[in-house]
């Protein structure tokens, strides 16, 4: 199996404070990898560092191309879609405008129009709200919009930052079901950061456990699921 | 009645000018989320360039086009070279930079072209179509030019993805980057367009108020008020706001309290409107979450 | 960010530095006794202006820096303070120092009242409303209906007071001390207010108004009172300016004055008490410097044109913002932390 992303010696900094310490990891093409760990372990930081949104060192290679020193927007244009913490909704734009933004980035408008239909297949609720200001959506709808926006970029790799954040359990289950379908049908590889470890372990096939900016252990999801000491120590259940 | 009509007509003319300036402010606001206090001085500077071109014997409309082009480039360069290092600075630091730009432009214009008042030609014929001295061709021309600019801008922001990307970049730069928008260039583009609009406003204003380095100061205040009354994020609203302020200023000055305090009263009325409708007449209130 | 600047402002070392600064200021007029010079009174006058501006900037800082309400119109409160003092001295023959309490009450009231419409307005809209104030006040002061008191466009000329109790000081030396004492009292009061409960409430409202409300802070009351206190400070600065300049006229309180306060605030450092002092000093120095820099450039580079001093002023501002976008106080704070962290390693 090939890897869509290979990361070596990734470190990241917030001002003078170092938040990541030489992290290595890989993401399998077509797979779902989860980054788990407690608050402040560096999960969100890892996603931000991958997209060069903060100061970082180390190399990241996506599908054979070095993206360590590229600007955020260029990494995105190469097929990395980042669904940020807090969803990053353009509150003042309508739902439709949020989605149509991808037409600015993409050249293949015909394919983008098809992707728009695809998004409505996955999230029919958004179609009902097209002309609504995105800031007025409910939390779950905003998360759906954020994922849809990412999908509109026709990504090869999706970085998902806590898709369950602040949502009702039922909504979370719905979103995770859709993520699974997206992974299977659209062949999008995923790197997912989650607090809800049980849920993420179900979706993911591979797991990295982070603690204070370092990788503690990694392996197939089943390994962590079956290892009670590991679960109790790092995931708290 | 005749007199009242005349006052309204003359209010509409100054309103058209304020609307022009307001459009430039809205342009910057929509594309960078800031209010550019140097907008008026940039427009004034561009008008001087147009004046110099016309003095050099270039026909009006060619000079007009050239000036717009120069202003656009100038605005772009200002963002690229002067403001780009400050993209992450606090808002008030930027305000101080705008004040700095304002004094630099004003001083350099004064140095190059002196503070003596100059005549600036109008591209429109002299005289008035009504025969009553109600409105001149230039005034009609100003209104028409403003309407055209408004139309172009509305189409640009509403219906083009570039316009959409510019709005997104201003609202939420981090998210815009994650959608592949080159935010920094969007800001530069916004400055270029705003400078271009400003130059048109300047060239429309100058035949009426004459050209001098301080010609835009008062007008900018009205333009600012107009933009806010209409809703600062809304080009159409800004134009209506500009007209409202223009007419209001004239009527208040003529019928209520005389010319000395008309600026003050017009502004107080504007603030009153804003207290009742905090997002402006046509502005949308953006939803806030804790 | 706010937490960092606040801890910086209240750190003990800075307290010692502040005391040292005020002592040094108090010793300054004595230099005139040791090295008598003709222009010494002018230097004293510059010192007075610095303190006047520092107080005015402090007033603005309380509102903008610590409470998050922007004002482009503090020149109006400055003018109000100056005119109240001038009219009381001119028409009422009040001694100059007795006017200060009246100014404090009047300006607090005016600011408090203006704070109510300001509650409804945010950021750009508040900027416009205060901007209106800055435009309106000089026009109102010129108006013929009240010219009997204000002296109209010509303004009022006042008498410069002599030093009391037969102190061996020139009027300018005495006024320097007078300004110094007022400034010290006002800075001390601001320091105490900011350090306590009300200061925390003000800053909480700045950082997140809605959240502050849910913590049980009466945001409307705090915002209007802050507006009042802010106007009180700036108004007192205006009163001192009327006394020290011994002249008031509407055009000296026009928009550029309000803009100058804002520049002083940002250059000195937002949300920083020491920044207000730096801002006040900067405002006075930059007026002198840009002109002399312009003259120097013309003679050194043999220019045909005068380099306009306003252009130099603008370039200076730009450079300052590049080097220290959080103002001189913020820049020094960063430098200090940088050095101490280096040493710790």
Coordinates of C-alpha atoms in Angstrom, one line a residue, chain A residues 42-135:
Chain A
X42 CA -0.7 18.9 19.7
X43 CA -3.4 17.4 17.5
X44 CA -4.7 20.6 16.1
X45 CA -1.2 21.9 15.9
X46 CA -0.2 19.0 13.7
X47 CA -3.0 19.8 11.2
X48 CA -2.1 23.5 11.2
X49 CA 1.6 22.7 10.7
X50 CA 0.8 20.4 7.8
X51 CA -0.9 23.3 6.0
X52 CA 1.9 25.7 7.0
X53 CA -0.5 27.9 9.0
X54 CA 2.1 28.2 11.8
X55 CA 5.9 28.2 12.0
X56 CA 7.2 24.7 11.5
X57 CA 10.2 22.6 10.6
X58 CA 10.6 19.1 9.2
X59 CA 9.4 17.6 5.9
X60 CA 6.0 16.6 4.6
X61 CA 5.7 14.9 1.3
X62 CA 2.4 14.5 -0.4
X63 CA 2.1 11.9 -3.2
X64 CA 5.8 12.3 -4.0
X65 CA 5.8 16.1 -3.8
X66 CA 7.5 18.1 -1.1
X67 CA 5.0 20.4 0.4
X68 CA 7.0 21.5 3.5
X69 CA 7.7 25.0 2.3
X70 CA 4.6 25.7 0.2
X71 CA 2.1 28.4 1.1
X72 CA -1.2 27.3 2.7
X73 CA -3.2 28.2 -0.4
X74 CA -0.8 26.2 -2.7
X75 CA -1.0 23.1 -0.4
X76 CA -4.8 23.4 -0.6
X77 CA -4.7 23.7 -4.4
X78 CA -2.6 20.5 -4.5
X79 CA -5.6 18.6 -3.0
X80 CA -5.3 19.0 0.8
X81 CA -8.6 20.1 2.2
X82 CA -8.5 21.3 5.8
X83 CA -11.7 21.4 7.8
X84 CA -10.5 23.7 10.6
X85 CA -11.3 23.7 14.3
X86 CA -14.4 25.8 14.8
X87 CA -15.4 25.1 11.2
X88 CA -14.2 28.4 9.7
X89 CA -17.5 29.4 8.3
X90 CA -17.7 32.6 6.3
X91 CA -20.5 33.8 8.5
X92 CA -21.4 36.8 6.4
X93 CA -21.7 34.8 3.1
X94 CA -24.6 32.7 2.1
X95 CA -24.4 28.9 2.1
X96 CA -24.2 29.0 -1.6
X97 CA -21.4 31.5 -1.7
X98 CA -19.5 29.5 0.9
X99 CA -19.6 26.6 -1.5
X100 CA -19.1 28.6 -4.7
X101 CA -15.8 29.8 -3.4
X102 CA -14.3 26.6 -4.7
X103 CA -15.0 27.8 -8.3
X104 CA -12.4 30.5 -7.7
X105 CA -9.7 28.0 -6.8
X106 CA -10.6 25.3 -9.4
X107 CA -10.0 25.4 -13.1
X108 CA -12.4 22.5 -14.0
X109 CA -15.7 24.3 -13.5
X110 CA -17.7 21.4 -15.1
X111 CA -16.3 19.0 -12.6
X112 CA -16.9 21.5 -9.8
X113 CA -20.6 21.7 -10.8
X114 CA -20.8 18.0 -10.6
X115 CA -19.2 18.1 -7.1
X116 CA -21.8 20.6 -6.1
X117 CA -24.5 18.1 -6.9
X118 CA -22.5 15.5 -5.0
X119 CA -22.4 17.7 -2.0
X120 CA -26.2 18.1 -2.1
X121 CA -26.4 14.3 -2.3
X122 CA -24.5 13.9 0.9
X123 CA -26.0 16.9 2.7
X124 CA -29.5 17.5 1.3
X125 CA -30.2 19.9 4.2
X126 CA -27.7 22.4 2.8
X127 CA -29.7 22.6 -0.4
X128 CA -32.7 23.9 1.5
X129 CA -30.5 26.6 3.1
X130 CA -28.7 27.9 0.0
X131 CA -29.6 31.5 0.3
X132 CA -29.3 31.7 4.1
X133 CA -26.4 33.5 5.8
X134 CA -24.0 30.8 6.9
X135 CA -23.7 32.4 10.4

